[in-house]
């Protein structure tokens, strides 16, 4: 699907952009008339939905004068989450934005055995320069900054996360989350390759049911080398390479449990 054919909506605001026809939304007052006119056009049948609970109170000013893809990225950042296409057999195709309640799940959706399923060794990373010394969650109407005094000058960074949130506690949570994700610099998994056709385990059903943002576990690791028997990662996406001799899937992963997950 094209980013040009995208409707982004929640309970308070809708953002629509057809690029060549309507480069940017000018004011909130324009939205109703524009949406009514343009969504009836051929091919403009894409909607955005939340994966779980209701979206946090949003700041409409964060989404105006933005193209649809930028608006979608801002909404995803507001949820600590990810947005992905979810093909449907219906006329309207969906883009799903993970809600906070679904971000970083603790339940494992797909388990892959290191010895029996991998076609090559996993790619591991240890990002020593990923520490964040100060993070700011911001929107046009408010901002909140969190400082990590324990970070040294080496590898430290200041980051800003653009969101569509206006409540300071929500912005503070976004900033705190960004610092927390850079604190644990243990070795993490970033990608792995499996061939569904030659894997020791039957992974077809689990693979076709998985969605981006879910937890993947690489099990069966030699503890004498890794120090652990398994490593988890969150699925950011994957590349499928079907061929005559197999069905290769390359997963792109972000670190799980960095730091240890918690909810309150």
Short mmCIF file of C-alpha atoms in Angstrom, two decimals:
data_model
loop_
_atom_site.label_atom_id
_atom_site.label_comp_id
_atom_site.label_asym_id
_atom_site.label_seq_id
_atom_site.Cartn_x
_atom_site.Cartn_y
_atom_site.Cartn_z
CA UNK A 1 0.00 0.00 0.00
CA UNK A 2 1.07 3.58 -0.47
CA UNK A 3 1.62 6.11 2.29
CA UNK A 4 -0.28 8.47 0.00
CA UNK A 5 -3.47 6.53 0.66
CA UNK A 6 -3.69 6.71 4.42
CA UNK A 7 -6.28 7.82 6.94
CA UNK A 8 -5.04 8.29 10.51
CA UNK A 9 -7.76 8.65 13.13
CA UNK A 10 -8.58 8.44 16.79
CA UNK A 11 -11.50 9.71 18.88
CA UNK A 12 -10.47 13.35 18.61
CA UNK A 13 -8.83 13.94 15.25
CA UNK A 14 -8.46 12.50 11.76
CA UNK A 15 -5.54 13.25 9.46
CA UNK A 16 -5.69 12.56 5.75
CA UNK A 17 -3.12 13.13 3.04
CA UNK A 18 -3.19 12.28 -0.67
CA UNK A 19 0.21 13.88 -1.37
CA UNK A 20 -0.28 15.15 -4.93
CA UNK A 21 -3.85 16.26 -4.24
CA UNK A 22 -3.48 17.52 -0.68
CA UNK A 23 0.15 17.92 0.45
CA UNK A 24 -0.71 18.92 4.03
CA UNK A 25 -3.65 19.39 6.34
CA UNK A 26 -3.92 23.10 7.15
CA UNK A 27 -6.39 23.30 10.02
CA UNK A 28 -8.57 20.95 12.02
CA UNK A 29 -11.63 22.65 10.47
CA UNK A 30 -10.55 21.41 7.04
CA UNK A 31 -10.58 17.76 8.01
CA UNK A 32 -14.26 16.90 7.91
CA UNK A 33 -14.87 18.30 4.43
CA UNK A 34 -11.61 16.90 3.06
CA UNK A 35 -12.22 13.47 4.51
CA UNK A 36 -15.76 13.29 3.13
CA UNK A 37 -14.61 14.25 -0.35
CA UNK A 38 -11.39 12.28 -0.64
CA UNK A 39 -12.17 8.95 1.03
CA UNK A 40 -14.70 8.18 -1.70
CA UNK A 41 -11.94 8.34 -4.34
CA UNK A 42 -10.76 5.10 -5.88
CA UNK A 43 -7.91 3.39 -4.04
CA UNK A 44 -8.06 5.51 -0.89
CA UNK A 45 -9.17 2.70 1.37
CA UNK A 46 -6.66 2.46 4.18
CA UNK A 47 -7.47 3.04 7.86
CA UNK A 48 -5.45 3.08 11.05
CA UNK A 49 -6.56 1.13 14.12
CA UNK A 50 -5.20 0.67 17.64
CA UNK A 51 -4.20 -2.83 18.68
CA UNK A 52 -5.69 -2.60 22.16
CA UNK A 53 -6.82 -0.01 24.66
CA UNK A 54 -7.88 3.54 23.78
CA UNK A 55 -5.26 5.99 22.65
CA UNK A 56 -4.02 8.45 25.28
CA UNK A 57 -5.45 12.01 25.10
CA UNK A 58 -3.86 13.59 22.05
CA UNK A 59 -2.81 17.04 20.91
CA UNK A 60 -4.37 17.69 17.45
CA UNK A 61 -1.77 20.39 16.78
CA UNK A 62 0.89 17.66 16.64
CA UNK A 63 -0.74 16.15 13.55
CA UNK A 64 -1.68 19.14 11.36
CA UNK A 65 0.58 20.29 8.52
CA UNK A 66 2.08 16.80 8.44
CA UNK A 67 1.88 14.20 5.74
CA UNK A 68 0.14 10.97 6.65
CA UNK A 69 3.30 8.91 7.17
CA UNK A 70 4.80 11.52 9.52
CA UNK A 71 1.53 11.63 11.48
CA UNK A 72 1.51 7.84 11.73
CA UNK A 73 5.10 7.80 13.04
CA UNK A 74 4.22 10.40 15.66
CA UNK A 75 1.25 8.35 16.86
CA UNK A 76 3.42 5.23 17.08
CA UNK A 77 6.11 7.07 19.06
CA UNK A 78 3.39 8.29 21.42
CA UNK A 79 2.62 4.65 22.23
CA UNK A 80 6.26 3.47 22.63
CA UNK A 81 5.18 1.27 19.76
CA UNK A 82 5.31 0.30 16.13
CA UNK A 83 2.93 0.64 13.18
CA UNK A 84 2.57 -2.05 10.54
CA UNK A 85 0.40 -3.00 7.57
CA UNK A 86 -2.18 -5.70 8.26
CA UNK A 87 -3.49 -6.97 4.89
CA UNK A 88 -7.19 -7.78 4.81
CA UNK A 89 -9.58 -9.46 2.38
CA UNK A 90 -12.01 -6.57 2.84
CA UNK A 91 -12.02 -3.42 0.72
CA UNK A 92 -10.47 -1.32 3.49
CA UNK A 93 -6.90 -2.25 4.35
CA UNK A 94 -5.62 -1.63 7.87
CA UNK A 95 -2.52 -0.20 9.47
CA UNK A 96 -2.18 -1.25 13.11
CA UNK A 97 -0.54 0.90 15.78
CA UNK A 98 0.42 -1.01 18.91
CA UNK A 99 -1.19 0.45 22.00
CA UNK A 100 0.85 0.83 25.19
CA UNK A 101 -0.87 -2.18 26.74
CA UNK A 102 0.43 -4.36 23.89
CA UNK A 103 3.95 -2.94 23.71
CA UNK A 104 6.73 -5.29 24.81
CA UNK A 105 4.65 -8.36 25.60
CA UNK A 106 5.92 -10.95 28.06
CA UNK A 107 4.23 -13.88 26.27
CA UNK A 108 6.40 -15.66 23.68
CA UNK A 109 4.63 -15.86 20.31
CA UNK A 110 7.31 -17.76 18.36
CA UNK A 111 10.13 -20.01 19.60
CA UNK A 112 13.03 -20.97 17.35
CA UNK A 113 15.61 -23.58 18.31
CA UNK A 114 19.16 -22.38 17.77
CA UNK A 115 20.54 -25.78 16.82
CA UNK A 116 17.66 -27.31 14.91
CA UNK A 117 15.99 -24.36 13.16
CA UNK A 118 18.57 -21.69 12.32
CA UNK A 119 20.26 -21.76 8.93
CA UNK A 120 23.12 -19.61 10.25
CA UNK A 121 24.21 -18.10 13.54
CA UNK A 122 22.15 -15.22 14.97
CA UNK A 123 23.37 -11.64 14.76
CA UNK A 124 24.17 -10.29 18.21
CA UNK A 125 24.80 -6.68 19.25
CA UNK A 126 26.12 -4.87 22.31
CA UNK A 127 25.50 -1.15 21.85
CA UNK A 128 27.81 0.53 24.34
CA UNK A 129 27.08 3.92 22.77
CA UNK A 130 23.33 3.57 23.15
CA UNK A 131 23.08 5.24 26.56
CA UNK A 132 20.85 8.32 26.76
CA UNK A 133 21.75 10.99 29.31
CA UNK A 134 18.64 13.14 28.84
CA UNK A 135 15.39 12.47 26.99
CA UNK A 136 12.53 14.83 26.21
CA UNK A 137 9.00 13.83 25.31
CA UNK A 138 7.41 16.71 23.44
CA UNK A 139 4.35 17.92 21.54
CA UNK A 140 3.31 21.40 20.36
CA UNK A 141 1.54 22.07 23.65
CA UNK A 142 3.87 20.57 26.28
CA UNK A 143 7.15 18.80 26.99
CA UNK A 144 8.84 16.84 29.78
CA UNK A 145 12.55 16.10 30.19
CA UNK A 146 14.09 13.25 32.18
CA UNK A 147 17.82 13.21 33.05
CA UNK A 148 19.86 10.12 33.90
CA UNK A 149 22.62 11.34 36.18
CA UNK A 150 24.37 7.96 36.14
CA UNK A 151 25.38 8.23 32.48
CA UNK A 152 29.01 9.12 31.84
CA UNK A 153 30.19 11.39 29.06
CA UNK A 154 31.27 8.40 26.96
CA UNK A 155 28.47 7.31 24.65
CA UNK A 156 25.88 9.56 26.22
CA UNK A 157 23.31 11.42 24.14
CA UNK A 158 20.37 13.77 24.37
CA UNK A 159 17.26 12.72 22.44
CA UNK A 160 13.84 14.20 21.77
CA UNK A 161 10.76 12.09 21.00
CA UNK A 162 8.01 13.90 19.09
CA UNK A 163 4.57 12.75 20.23
CA UNK A 164 0.89 13.62 19.96
CA UNK A 165 0.46 13.65 23.75
CA UNK A 166 -0.38 16.69 25.84
CA UNK A 167 -0.48 15.40 29.41
CA UNK A 168 2.84 15.84 31.20
CA UNK A 169 2.72 12.46 32.91
CA UNK A 170 2.37 10.77 29.49
CA UNK A 171 5.27 12.82 28.09
CA UNK A 172 7.35 12.01 31.17
CA UNK A 173 6.66 8.30 30.65
CA UNK A 174 7.83 8.50 27.01
CA UNK A 175 11.07 10.20 28.07
CA UNK A 176 11.70 7.75 30.92
CA UNK A 177 11.08 4.82 28.60
CA UNK A 178 13.67 6.10 26.12
CA UNK A 179 16.31 6.29 28.87
CA UNK A 180 15.41 2.87 30.25
CA UNK A 181 15.78 1.18 26.86
CA UNK A 182 19.41 2.30 26.62
CA UNK A 183 20.48 1.38 30.14
CA UNK A 184 21.00 -2.37 29.88
CA UNK A 185 23.92 -2.90 27.52
CA UNK A 186 24.10 -6.69 27.70
CA UNK A 187 24.52 -8.68 24.51
CA UNK A 188 21.22 -8.75 22.62
CA UNK A 189 19.89 -10.43 19.50
CA UNK A 190 19.22 -8.20 16.47
CA UNK A 191 18.41 -10.69 13.69
CA UNK A 192 18.18 -14.36 12.85
CA UNK A 193 17.49 -16.50 9.79
CA UNK A 194 15.35 -19.62 9.68
CA UNK A 195 14.26 -21.85 6.80
CA UNK A 196 10.69 -22.97 7.38
CA UNK A 197 11.10 -25.87 4.97
CA UNK A 198 14.21 -27.40 6.58
CA UNK A 199 13.73 -26.43 10.25
CA UNK A 200 13.59 -29.33 12.70
CA UNK A 201 10.37 -27.94 14.18
CA UNK A 202 7.17 -27.22 12.28
CA UNK A 203 7.10 -23.41 12.45
CA UNK A 204 4.62 -22.64 9.69
CA UNK A 205 1.50 -22.12 11.81
CA UNK A 206 3.30 -20.04 14.45
CA UNK A 207 5.07 -17.93 11.83
CA UNK A 208 1.95 -17.08 9.83
CA UNK A 209 0.11 -16.12 13.02
CA UNK A 210 2.84 -13.77 14.31
CA UNK A 211 2.60 -9.97 14.03
CA UNK A 212 5.20 -7.21 14.45
CA UNK A 213 5.79 -6.24 18.07
CA UNK A 214 5.39 -9.77 19.43
CA UNK A 215 8.07 -11.62 21.37
CA UNK A 216 10.35 -14.17 19.67
CA UNK A 217 12.53 -16.57 21.65
CA UNK A 218 15.76 -18.13 20.42
CA UNK A 219 16.13 -21.23 22.58
CA UNK A 220 18.70 -24.01 22.88
CA UNK A 221 21.74 -21.75 23.27
CA UNK A 222 24.92 -23.27 24.76
CA UNK A 223 25.10 -21.79 28.26
CA UNK A 224 28.88 -22.16 28.45
CA UNK A 225 29.20 -19.64 25.61
CA UNK A 226 26.20 -17.34 26.05
CA UNK A 227 25.68 -17.62 29.81
CA UNK A 228 21.95 -18.17 29.17
CA UNK A 229 19.91 -20.87 27.46
CA UNK A 230 17.70 -18.47 25.49
CA UNK A 231 17.51 -14.85 24.32
CA UNK A 232 14.27 -12.99 23.52
CA UNK A 233 13.65 -10.17 21.06
CA UNK A 234 10.71 -8.11 19.82
CA UNK A 235 9.82 -8.65 16.18
CA UNK A 236 10.20 -5.39 14.25
CA UNK A 237 9.62 -7.07 10.90
CA UNK A 238 10.94 -9.77 8.60
CA UNK A 239 11.88 -10.59 5.01
CA UNK A 240 10.46 -13.69 3.35
CA UNK A 241 12.54 -15.38 0.63
CA UNK A 242 10.58 -18.30 -0.83
CA UNK A 243 12.56 -20.41 -3.25
CA UNK A 244 12.68 -23.77 -4.98
CA UNK A 245 14.70 -25.39 -2.19
CA UNK A 246 13.24 -23.69 0.87
CA UNK A 247 11.34 -20.84 2.51
CA UNK A 248 13.82 -18.55 4.24
CA UNK A 249 12.67 -15.91 6.73
CA UNK A 250 15.02 -13.24 8.11
CA UNK A 251 13.70 -11.62 11.31
CA UNK A 252 14.62 -8.08 12.32
CA UNK A 253 14.55 -7.86 16.12
CA UNK A 254 14.90 -5.26 18.86
CA UNK A 255 16.18 -6.23 22.33
CA UNK A 256 13.71 -7.62 24.82
CA UNK A 257 14.07 -7.19 28.58
CA UNK A 258 16.42 -4.26 28.26
CA UNK A 259 15.88 -3.40 31.02
CA UNK A 260 13.76 -6.07 32.69
CA UNK A 261 10.15 -5.49 31.79
CA UNK A 262 7.76 -4.13 34.38
CA UNK A 263 4.24 -2.73 34.52
CA UNK A 264 2.49 -0.51 37.02
#
